[in-house]
Amino acid sequence: MNRLLHLPVLLSLASPMAVHATSLIVVEDRGGVSALPYYQYLAPEPTEQSAQSENIGVRGQGSFPVRSDQLTPGQVQGRVINAPGLQPLFLVGDDESSRKWLSQRRDQLQQLQAVGLVVNVASAERFAEIQRWAGNLQLVPAPSNDLAQRLGVQHYPLLITATTIQQ
């Protein structure tokens, strides 16, 4: 019974609070400049370019052709490296030696959970064909001249782990 009497009192106190909660109280206004221009690029309005940009990037048609001028199919001289924490990755292209290499190494690459960089491929159709060669391996079309330069490699296909570069 006592609780029922408290309910109307609580409701009468809560209603003025709700009115005040919705109105803005300015404590002090020192002027300044609106910050809106800084935020407008975080959530831009959709434009015609938005529809076109869906085709750009790693998975879109706009990422082709992929060319790595400093990398060609050929023999790789294996060597030891020291790159702790490096996730295993492999480099392949759209060529017969890469196809054969993938078919021979697919199980090992899956066991290592290696990610493949397709360094030379002309089109999305050819990339899809390389994906068929690779089975369940993760592939990304990616120009890799900088990587080749840093690692001192000129040829592919190859496997790079935290401890070795090998064909």
Short mmCIF file of N, CA and C in Angstrom, two decimals:
data_model
loop_
_atom_site.label_atom_id
_atom_site.label_comp_id
_atom_site.label_asym_id
_atom_site.label_seq_id
_atom_site.Cartn_x
_atom_site.Cartn_y
_atom_site.Cartn_z
N MET A 1 0.83 -1.19 0.00
CA MET A 1 0.00 0.00 0.00
C MET A 1 0.87 1.25 0.00
N ASN A 2 1.88 1.21 0.84
CA ASN A 2 2.79 2.34 0.95
C ASN A 2 3.48 2.61 -0.39
N ARG A 3 3.81 1.53 -1.10
CA ARG A 3 4.46 1.67 -2.40
C ARG A 3 3.55 2.32 -3.42
N LEU A 4 2.28 2.04 -3.36
CA LEU A 4 1.33 2.64 -4.28
C LEU A 4 1.22 4.14 -4.07
N LEU A 5 1.37 4.61 -2.86
CA LEU A 5 1.33 6.05 -2.59
C LEU A 5 2.58 6.75 -3.11
N HIS A 6 3.69 6.06 -3.11
CA HIS A 6 4.94 6.66 -3.59
C HIS A 6 4.96 6.80 -5.12
N LEU A 7 4.24 5.96 -5.80
CA LEU A 7 4.24 5.98 -7.26
C LEU A 7 3.78 7.31 -7.84
N PRO A 8 2.64 7.89 -7.42
CA PRO A 8 2.23 9.18 -7.98
C PRO A 8 3.24 10.30 -7.67
N VAL A 9 3.85 10.24 -6.51
CA VAL A 9 4.85 11.26 -6.15
C VAL A 9 6.06 11.15 -7.08
N LEU A 10 6.53 9.93 -7.31
CA LEU A 10 7.67 9.74 -8.20
C LEU A 10 7.34 10.17 -9.63
N LEU A 11 6.15 9.86 -10.10
CA LEU A 11 5.76 10.25 -11.45
C LEU A 11 5.66 11.76 -11.58
N SER A 12 5.16 12.44 -10.57
CA SER A 12 5.06 13.91 -10.64
C SER A 12 6.43 14.56 -10.62
N LEU A 13 7.39 13.95 -9.94
CA LEU A 13 8.76 14.49 -9.93
C LEU A 13 9.48 14.21 -11.24
N ALA A 14 9.20 13.08 -11.86
CA ALA A 14 9.90 12.67 -13.07
C ALA A 14 9.47 13.48 -14.29
N SER A 15 8.22 13.92 -14.36
CA SER A 15 7.76 14.63 -15.55
C SER A 15 8.47 15.97 -15.76
N PRO A 16 8.73 16.81 -14.76
CA PRO A 16 9.49 18.03 -15.02
C PRO A 16 10.93 17.74 -15.44
N MET A 17 11.49 16.65 -14.93
CA MET A 17 12.86 16.29 -15.31
C MET A 17 12.92 15.94 -16.79
N ALA A 18 11.92 15.27 -17.30
CA ALA A 18 11.89 14.89 -18.71
C ALA A 18 11.83 16.13 -19.59
N VAL A 19 11.10 17.15 -19.17
CA VAL A 19 11.00 18.39 -19.95
C VAL A 19 12.35 19.08 -19.98
N HIS A 20 13.03 19.14 -18.83
CA HIS A 20 14.32 19.81 -18.76
C HIS A 20 15.41 19.03 -19.48
N ALA A 21 15.29 17.71 -19.53
CA ALA A 21 16.31 16.89 -20.17
C ALA A 21 16.34 17.12 -21.68
N THR A 22 15.23 17.48 -22.27
CA THR A 22 15.19 17.68 -23.71
C THR A 22 15.65 19.06 -24.13
N SER A 23 15.61 20.04 -23.24
CA SER A 23 16.04 21.38 -23.62
C SER A 23 17.53 21.55 -23.38
N LEU A 24 18.17 22.34 -24.20
CA LEU A 24 19.61 22.58 -24.13
C LEU A 24 19.89 23.73 -23.19
N ILE A 25 20.81 23.54 -22.30
CA ILE A 25 21.23 24.59 -21.38
C ILE A 25 22.65 24.99 -21.74
N VAL A 26 22.84 26.22 -22.18
CA VAL A 26 24.16 26.72 -22.53
C VAL A 26 24.75 27.37 -21.28
N VAL A 27 25.84 26.82 -20.79
CA VAL A 27 26.48 27.35 -19.59
C VAL A 27 27.30 28.57 -19.96
N GLU A 28 28.05 28.49 -21.04
CA GLU A 28 28.86 29.62 -21.47
C GLU A 28 29.13 29.47 -22.95
N ASP A 29 29.04 30.53 -23.70
CA ASP A 29 29.31 30.52 -25.13
C ASP A 29 30.45 31.48 -25.40
N ARG A 30 31.60 30.94 -25.77
CA ARG A 30 32.77 31.77 -26.04
C ARG A 30 32.96 31.98 -27.54
N GLY A 31 31.97 31.71 -28.32
CA GLY A 31 32.09 31.89 -29.76
C GLY A 31 32.82 30.70 -30.36
N GLY A 32 33.64 30.95 -31.34
CA GLY A 32 34.40 29.88 -31.97
C GLY A 32 33.88 29.57 -33.36
N VAL A 33 34.43 28.53 -33.91
CA VAL A 33 34.10 28.13 -35.28
C VAL A 33 33.48 26.74 -35.23
N SER A 34 32.52 26.53 -36.07
CA SER A 34 31.86 25.23 -36.13
C SER A 34 32.86 24.13 -36.50
N ALA A 35 32.73 22.99 -35.86
CA ALA A 35 33.59 21.84 -36.15
C ALA A 35 33.01 20.97 -37.26
N LEU A 36 31.86 21.34 -37.78
CA LEU A 36 31.19 20.53 -38.80
C LEU A 36 32.08 20.22 -40.01
N PRO A 37 32.86 21.18 -40.54
CA PRO A 37 33.69 20.82 -41.69
C PRO A 37 34.66 19.67 -41.41
N TYR A 38 35.08 19.53 -40.18
CA TYR A 38 36.00 18.44 -39.85
C TYR A 38 35.31 17.08 -39.84
N TYR A 39 34.02 17.07 -39.61
CA TYR A 39 33.29 15.82 -39.51
C TYR A 39 32.59 15.40 -40.81
N GLN A 40 32.41 16.31 -41.74
CA GLN A 40 31.62 15.98 -42.92
C GLN A 40 32.25 14.89 -43.76
N TYR A 41 33.57 14.73 -43.70
CA TYR A 41 34.21 13.69 -44.52
C TYR A 41 34.15 12.32 -43.86
N LEU A 42 33.77 12.26 -42.60
CA LEU A 42 33.66 10.97 -41.93
C LEU A 42 32.44 10.20 -42.40
N ALA A 43 31.37 10.88 -42.73
CA ALA A 43 30.16 10.24 -43.24
C ALA A 43 29.64 11.08 -44.39
N PRO A 44 30.34 11.03 -45.54
CA PRO A 44 29.93 11.87 -46.65
C PRO A 44 28.59 11.46 -47.23
N GLU A 45 27.95 12.41 -47.86
CA GLU A 45 26.70 12.14 -48.54
C GLU A 45 26.99 11.27 -49.76
N PRO A 46 26.11 10.33 -50.09
CA PRO A 46 26.34 9.50 -51.27
C PRO A 46 26.35 10.34 -52.54
N THR A 47 27.27 10.00 -53.42
CA THR A 47 27.37 10.69 -54.70
C THR A 47 27.43 9.65 -55.81
N GLU A 48 27.50 10.13 -57.04
CA GLU A 48 27.62 9.20 -58.16
C GLU A 48 28.93 8.44 -58.10
N GLN A 49 29.97 9.06 -57.58
CA GLN A 49 31.26 8.40 -57.50
C GLN A 49 31.22 7.21 -56.56
N SER A 50 30.34 7.23 -55.56
CA SER A 50 30.24 6.11 -54.63
C SER A 50 29.89 4.82 -55.37
N ALA A 51 29.00 4.91 -56.32
CA ALA A 51 28.62 3.72 -57.08
C ALA A 51 29.79 3.23 -57.92
N GLN A 52 30.56 4.16 -58.48
CA GLN A 52 31.70 3.78 -59.29
C GLN A 52 32.82 3.20 -58.44
N SER A 53 32.99 3.71 -57.21
CA SER A 53 34.10 3.27 -56.38
C SER A 53 33.93 1.85 -55.85
N GLU A 54 32.73 1.28 -55.96
CA GLU A 54 32.55 -0.11 -55.56
C GLU A 54 33.38 -1.04 -56.42
N ASN A 55 33.76 -0.60 -57.58
CA ASN A 55 34.50 -1.40 -58.52
C ASN A 55 36.01 -1.24 -58.35
N ILE A 56 36.42 -0.45 -57.37
CA ILE A 56 37.84 -0.19 -57.15
C ILE A 56 38.30 -1.00 -55.95
N GLY A 57 39.56 -1.33 -55.91
CA GLY A 57 40.12 -2.02 -54.76
C GLY A 57 40.48 -3.45 -55.08
N VAL A 58 40.85 -4.17 -54.05
CA VAL A 58 41.38 -5.51 -54.21
C VAL A 58 40.37 -6.45 -54.86
N ARG A 59 39.10 -6.34 -54.52
CA ARG A 59 38.10 -7.27 -55.05
C ARG A 59 37.37 -6.75 -56.28
N GLY A 60 37.56 -5.50 -56.64
CA GLY A 60 36.84 -4.95 -57.78
C GLY A 60 37.62 -5.08 -59.07
N GLN A 61 36.93 -4.82 -60.17
CA GLN A 61 37.55 -4.89 -61.49
C GLN A 61 38.62 -3.80 -61.65
N GLY A 62 38.50 -2.73 -60.89
CA GLY A 62 39.41 -1.60 -61.02
C GLY A 62 40.82 -1.88 -60.57
N SER A 63 41.07 -3.03 -59.94
CA SER A 63 42.41 -3.33 -59.46
C SER A 63 43.26 -4.04 -60.51
N PHE A 64 42.74 -4.21 -61.69
CA PHE A 64 43.47 -4.92 -62.74
C PHE A 64 43.79 -3.98 -63.89
N PRO A 65 44.87 -4.21 -64.60
CA PRO A 65 45.85 -5.29 -64.47
C PRO A 65 46.80 -5.04 -63.30
N VAL A 66 47.35 -6.12 -62.76
CA VAL A 66 48.37 -6.04 -61.72
C VAL A 66 49.69 -6.37 -62.38
N ARG A 67 50.65 -5.45 -62.23
CA ARG A 67 51.97 -5.66 -62.84
C ARG A 67 53.05 -5.38 -61.81
N SER A 68 53.98 -6.29 -61.72
CA SER A 68 55.17 -6.11 -60.90
C SER A 68 56.36 -6.24 -61.84
N ASP A 69 56.84 -5.11 -62.34
CA ASP A 69 57.88 -5.10 -63.36
C ASP A 69 59.19 -5.74 -62.89
N GLN A 70 59.44 -5.71 -61.59
CA GLN A 70 60.70 -6.25 -61.07
C GLN A 70 60.63 -7.73 -60.75
N LEU A 71 59.48 -8.35 -61.00
CA LEU A 71 59.31 -9.78 -60.73
C LEU A 71 58.90 -10.52 -61.99
N THR A 72 59.60 -11.60 -62.27
CA THR A 72 59.28 -12.44 -63.43
C THR A 72 59.31 -13.90 -63.00
N PRO A 73 58.63 -14.78 -63.75
CA PRO A 73 58.72 -16.20 -63.44
C PRO A 73 60.17 -16.68 -63.62
N GLY A 74 60.62 -17.51 -62.71
CA GLY A 74 61.99 -18.03 -62.82
C GLY A 74 62.43 -18.75 -61.56
N GLN A 75 63.70 -19.16 -61.56
CA GLN A 75 64.27 -19.89 -60.44
C GLN A 75 64.62 -18.94 -59.30
N VAL A 76 64.28 -19.36 -58.08
CA VAL A 76 64.55 -18.57 -56.88
C VAL A 76 65.64 -19.27 -56.08
N GLN A 77 66.67 -18.52 -55.73
CA GLN A 77 67.73 -19.05 -54.87
C GLN A 77 67.25 -18.94 -53.43
N GLY A 78 67.02 -20.08 -52.78
CA GLY A 78 66.54 -20.09 -51.41
C GLY A 78 67.58 -19.53 -50.46
N ARG A 79 67.10 -18.92 -49.37
CA ARG A 79 68.02 -18.40 -48.37
C ARG A 79 67.31 -18.23 -47.04
N VAL A 80 68.11 -18.09 -46.01
CA VAL A 80 67.60 -17.90 -44.65
C VAL A 80 67.40 -16.42 -44.41
N ILE A 81 66.28 -16.07 -43.76
CA ILE A 81 66.03 -14.69 -43.35
C ILE A 81 65.64 -14.69 -41.88
N ASN A 82 65.62 -13.53 -41.28
CA ASN A 82 65.22 -13.40 -39.88
C ASN A 82 64.11 -12.36 -39.82
N ALA A 83 62.87 -12.82 -39.86
CA ALA A 83 61.71 -11.93 -39.83
C ALA A 83 60.69 -12.49 -38.84
N PRO A 84 61.00 -12.44 -37.54
CA PRO A 84 60.09 -13.02 -36.55
C PRO A 84 58.69 -12.41 -36.64
N GLY A 85 57.70 -13.26 -36.56
CA GLY A 85 56.31 -12.79 -36.59
C GLY A 85 55.73 -12.63 -37.98
N LEU A 86 56.52 -12.79 -39.01
CA LEU A 86 56.01 -12.65 -40.38
C LEU A 86 55.07 -13.80 -40.69
N GLN A 87 53.86 -13.46 -41.13
CA GLN A 87 52.92 -14.49 -41.56
C GLN A 87 53.40 -15.04 -42.89
N PRO A 88 53.39 -16.35 -43.05
CA PRO A 88 53.84 -16.92 -44.32
C PRO A 88 53.03 -16.36 -45.49
N LEU A 89 53.74 -16.01 -46.55
CA LEU A 89 53.07 -15.55 -47.76
C LEU A 89 53.80 -16.09 -48.96
N PHE A 90 53.10 -16.13 -50.06
CA PHE A 90 53.71 -16.63 -51.28
C PHE A 90 53.36 -15.71 -52.44
N LEU A 91 54.24 -15.69 -53.43
CA LEU A 91 54.06 -14.86 -54.61
C LEU A 91 53.88 -15.76 -55.82
N VAL A 92 52.85 -15.50 -56.59
CA VAL A 92 52.59 -16.24 -57.83
C VAL A 92 52.13 -15.25 -58.89
N GLY A 93 52.07 -15.73 -60.11
CA GLY A 93 51.56 -14.91 -61.22
C GLY A 93 50.69 -15.75 -62.12
N ASP A 94 50.31 -15.17 -63.23
CA ASP A 94 49.47 -15.85 -64.20
C ASP A 94 50.37 -16.49 -65.25
N ASP A 95 50.97 -17.62 -64.88
CA ASP A 95 51.89 -18.31 -65.78
C ASP A 95 51.91 -19.79 -65.42
N GLU A 96 52.46 -20.58 -66.31
CA GLU A 96 52.47 -22.04 -66.14
C GLU A 96 53.31 -22.48 -64.95
N SER A 97 54.44 -21.83 -64.70
CA SER A 97 55.27 -22.25 -63.56
C SER A 97 54.55 -21.99 -62.23
N SER A 98 53.79 -20.92 -62.14
CA SER A 98 53.02 -20.65 -60.92
C SER A 98 51.91 -21.69 -60.75
N ARG A 99 51.27 -22.07 -61.85
CA ARG A 99 50.22 -23.08 -61.78
C ARG A 99 50.78 -24.40 -61.25
N LYS A 100 51.90 -24.84 -61.81
CA LYS A 100 52.52 -26.09 -61.37
C LYS A 100 52.97 -26.00 -59.92
N TRP A 101 53.58 -24.88 -59.57
CA TRP A 101 54.08 -24.67 -58.20
C TRP A 101 52.93 -24.74 -57.20
N LEU A 102 51.82 -24.09 -57.53
CA LEU A 102 50.65 -24.12 -56.63
C LEU A 102 50.11 -25.53 -56.47
N SER A 103 50.05 -26.29 -57.54
CA SER A 103 49.52 -27.65 -57.43
C SER A 103 50.44 -28.53 -56.59
N GLN A 104 51.76 -28.30 -56.67
CA GLN A 104 52.70 -29.09 -55.88
C GLN A 104 52.74 -28.66 -54.42
N ARG A 105 52.54 -27.38 -54.14
CA ARG A 105 52.71 -26.83 -52.80
C ARG A 105 51.41 -26.53 -52.06
N ARG A 106 50.27 -26.77 -52.67
CA ARG A 106 48.99 -26.35 -52.09
C ARG A 106 48.80 -26.84 -50.65
N ASP A 107 49.08 -28.12 -50.40
CA ASP A 107 48.88 -28.66 -49.04
C ASP A 107 49.79 -27.98 -48.03
N GLN A 108 51.04 -27.79 -48.39
CA GLN A 108 51.99 -27.13 -47.49
C GLN A 108 51.55 -25.69 -47.21
N LEU A 109 51.11 -24.99 -48.24
CA LEU A 109 50.67 -23.60 -48.09
C LEU A 109 49.43 -23.51 -47.20
N GLN A 110 48.51 -24.47 -47.35
CA GLN A 110 47.33 -24.49 -46.49
C GLN A 110 47.71 -24.76 -45.04
N GLN A 111 48.64 -25.68 -44.84
CA GLN A 111 49.07 -26.00 -43.48
C GLN A 111 49.73 -24.77 -42.82
N LEU A 112 50.48 -24.00 -43.59
CA LEU A 112 51.13 -22.79 -43.07
C LEU A 112 50.15 -21.62 -42.93
N GLN A 113 48.96 -21.76 -43.51
CA GLN A 113 47.98 -20.67 -43.60
C GLN A 113 48.59 -19.46 -44.30
N ALA A 114 49.32 -19.74 -45.36
CA ALA A 114 50.00 -18.69 -46.12
C ALA A 114 48.99 -17.92 -46.97
N VAL A 115 49.25 -16.64 -47.13
CA VAL A 115 48.44 -15.77 -47.97
C VAL A 115 49.20 -15.54 -49.27
N GLY A 116 48.50 -15.63 -50.39
CA GLY A 116 49.14 -15.49 -51.69
C GLY A 116 48.97 -14.11 -52.28
N LEU A 117 50.07 -13.56 -52.78
CA LEU A 117 50.03 -12.30 -53.53
C LEU A 117 50.17 -12.65 -55.01
N VAL A 118 49.18 -12.29 -55.79
CA VAL A 118 49.25 -12.51 -57.23
C VAL A 118 49.88 -11.25 -57.81
N VAL A 119 51.13 -11.37 -58.24
CA VAL A 119 51.94 -10.19 -58.56
C VAL A 119 51.87 -9.77 -60.02
N ASN A 120 51.43 -10.65 -60.89
CA ASN A 120 51.26 -10.32 -62.30
C ASN A 120 50.02 -11.03 -62.83
N VAL A 121 48.99 -10.24 -63.12
CA VAL A 121 47.75 -10.81 -63.67
C VAL A 121 47.03 -9.71 -64.45
N ALA A 122 46.52 -10.06 -65.61
CA ALA A 122 45.96 -9.06 -66.52
C ALA A 122 44.53 -8.65 -66.22
N SER A 123 43.71 -9.58 -65.72
CA SER A 123 42.28 -9.27 -65.59
C SER A 123 41.66 -10.04 -64.44
N ALA A 124 40.44 -9.66 -64.11
CA ALA A 124 39.69 -10.35 -63.06
C ALA A 124 39.41 -11.80 -63.47
N GLU A 125 39.20 -12.03 -64.75
CA GLU A 125 38.94 -13.39 -65.23
C GLU A 125 40.17 -14.28 -65.02
N ARG A 126 41.35 -13.73 -65.32
CA ARG A 126 42.58 -14.50 -65.12
C ARG A 126 42.84 -14.70 -63.63
N PHE A 127 42.52 -13.70 -62.82
CA PHE A 127 42.67 -13.84 -61.37
C PHE A 127 41.76 -14.96 -60.85
N ALA A 128 40.54 -15.03 -61.37
CA ALA A 128 39.61 -16.10 -60.97
C ALA A 128 40.18 -17.47 -61.33
N GLU A 129 40.86 -17.55 -62.47
CA GLU A 129 41.49 -18.81 -62.88
C GLU A 129 42.60 -19.19 -61.91
N ILE A 130 43.40 -18.22 -61.49
CA ILE A 130 44.47 -18.49 -60.51
C ILE A 130 43.85 -18.93 -59.19
N GLN A 131 42.73 -18.35 -58.82
CA GLN A 131 42.04 -18.78 -57.60
C GLN A 131 41.61 -20.24 -57.70
N ARG A 132 41.19 -20.66 -58.89
CA ARG A 132 40.83 -22.07 -59.09
C ARG A 132 42.07 -22.95 -58.90
N TRP A 133 43.23 -22.50 -59.41
CA TRP A 133 44.47 -23.27 -59.23
C TRP A 133 44.78 -23.42 -57.74
N ALA A 134 44.51 -22.36 -56.97
CA ALA A 134 44.91 -22.31 -55.56
C ALA A 134 43.95 -23.03 -54.63
N GLY A 135 42.77 -23.37 -55.10
CA GLY A 135 41.80 -24.03 -54.23
C GLY A 135 41.34 -23.11 -53.12
N ASN A 136 41.51 -23.53 -51.87
CA ASN A 136 41.03 -22.76 -50.72
C ASN A 136 42.03 -21.74 -50.20
N LEU A 137 43.15 -21.58 -50.85
CA LEU A 137 44.15 -20.61 -50.38
C LEU A 137 43.64 -19.19 -50.59
N GLN A 138 44.00 -18.31 -49.68
CA GLN A 138 43.61 -16.91 -49.80
C GLN A 138 44.57 -16.20 -50.75
N LEU A 139 44.03 -15.54 -51.77
CA LEU A 139 44.83 -14.81 -52.75
C LEU A 139 44.39 -13.35 -52.81
N VAL A 140 45.37 -12.48 -53.06
CA VAL A 140 45.11 -11.05 -53.21
C VAL A 140 45.91 -10.55 -54.40
N PRO A 141 45.28 -9.85 -55.35
CA PRO A 141 46.07 -9.26 -56.43
C PRO A 141 46.83 -8.05 -55.88
N ALA A 142 48.16 -8.06 -56.00
CA ALA A 142 48.94 -6.99 -55.39
C ALA A 142 50.26 -6.78 -56.12
N PRO A 143 50.47 -5.58 -56.67
CA PRO A 143 51.79 -5.27 -57.23
C PRO A 143 52.82 -5.36 -56.10
N SER A 144 53.96 -5.97 -56.37
CA SER A 144 54.89 -6.25 -55.27
C SER A 144 56.32 -5.84 -55.57
N ASN A 145 56.51 -4.78 -56.37
CA ASN A 145 57.87 -4.32 -56.65
C ASN A 145 58.60 -3.92 -55.38
N ASP A 146 57.93 -3.22 -54.48
CA ASP A 146 58.57 -2.78 -53.24
C ASP A 146 59.00 -3.97 -52.39
N LEU A 147 58.13 -4.96 -52.27
CA LEU A 147 58.45 -6.16 -51.51
C LEU A 147 59.64 -6.89 -52.15
N ALA A 148 59.63 -7.00 -53.47
CA ALA A 148 60.73 -7.67 -54.17
C ALA A 148 62.05 -6.95 -53.92
N GLN A 149 62.00 -5.63 -53.96
CA GLN A 149 63.20 -4.83 -53.72
C GLN A 149 63.71 -5.03 -52.30
N ARG A 150 62.82 -4.97 -51.33
CA ARG A 150 63.22 -5.12 -49.92
C ARG A 150 63.80 -6.50 -49.63
N LEU A 151 63.26 -7.52 -50.26
CA LEU A 151 63.73 -8.88 -50.01
C LEU A 151 64.83 -9.31 -50.97
N GLY A 152 65.08 -8.52 -51.98
CA GLY A 152 66.12 -8.86 -52.94
C GLY A 152 65.78 -10.06 -53.80
N VAL A 153 64.52 -10.16 -54.21
CA VAL A 153 64.11 -11.26 -55.09
C VAL A 153 63.70 -10.69 -56.45
N GLN A 154 63.94 -11.47 -57.49
CA GLN A 154 63.56 -11.05 -58.84
C GLN A 154 62.56 -12.00 -59.49
N HIS A 155 62.41 -13.19 -58.90
CA HIS A 155 61.58 -14.21 -59.55
C HIS A 155 60.53 -14.78 -58.60
N TYR A 156 59.54 -15.39 -59.19
CA TYR A 156 58.49 -16.11 -58.48
C TYR A 156 58.16 -17.33 -59.31
N PRO A 157 57.44 -18.28 -58.83
CA PRO A 157 56.74 -18.38 -57.55
C PRO A 157 57.72 -18.63 -56.41
N LEU A 158 57.33 -18.14 -55.22
CA LEU A 158 58.17 -18.35 -54.05
C LEU A 158 57.35 -18.27 -52.78
N LEU A 159 57.90 -18.85 -51.73
CA LEU A 159 57.29 -18.86 -50.40
C LEU A 159 58.20 -18.08 -49.47
N ILE A 160 57.62 -17.19 -48.70
CA ILE A 160 58.36 -16.40 -47.72
C ILE A 160 57.79 -16.73 -46.34
N THR A 161 58.65 -17.21 -45.44
CA THR A 161 58.24 -17.46 -44.06
C THR A 161 59.10 -16.57 -43.15
N ALA A 162 58.93 -16.71 -41.87
CA ALA A 162 59.70 -15.91 -40.92
C ALA A 162 61.18 -16.27 -40.96
N THR A 163 61.52 -17.44 -41.51
CA THR A 163 62.92 -17.88 -41.49
C THR A 163 63.53 -18.15 -42.86
N THR A 164 62.71 -18.28 -43.91
CA THR A 164 63.28 -18.61 -45.22
C THR A 164 62.53 -17.96 -46.38
N ILE A 165 63.27 -17.84 -47.47
CA ILE A 165 62.68 -17.55 -48.78
C ILE A 165 63.04 -18.76 -49.63
N GLN A 166 62.03 -19.40 -50.20
CA GLN A 166 62.29 -20.62 -50.95
C GLN A 166 61.31 -20.78 -52.10
N GLN A 167 61.71 -21.63 -53.04
CA GLN A 167 60.80 -21.91 -54.14
C GLN A 167 60.21 -23.24 -53.93
#
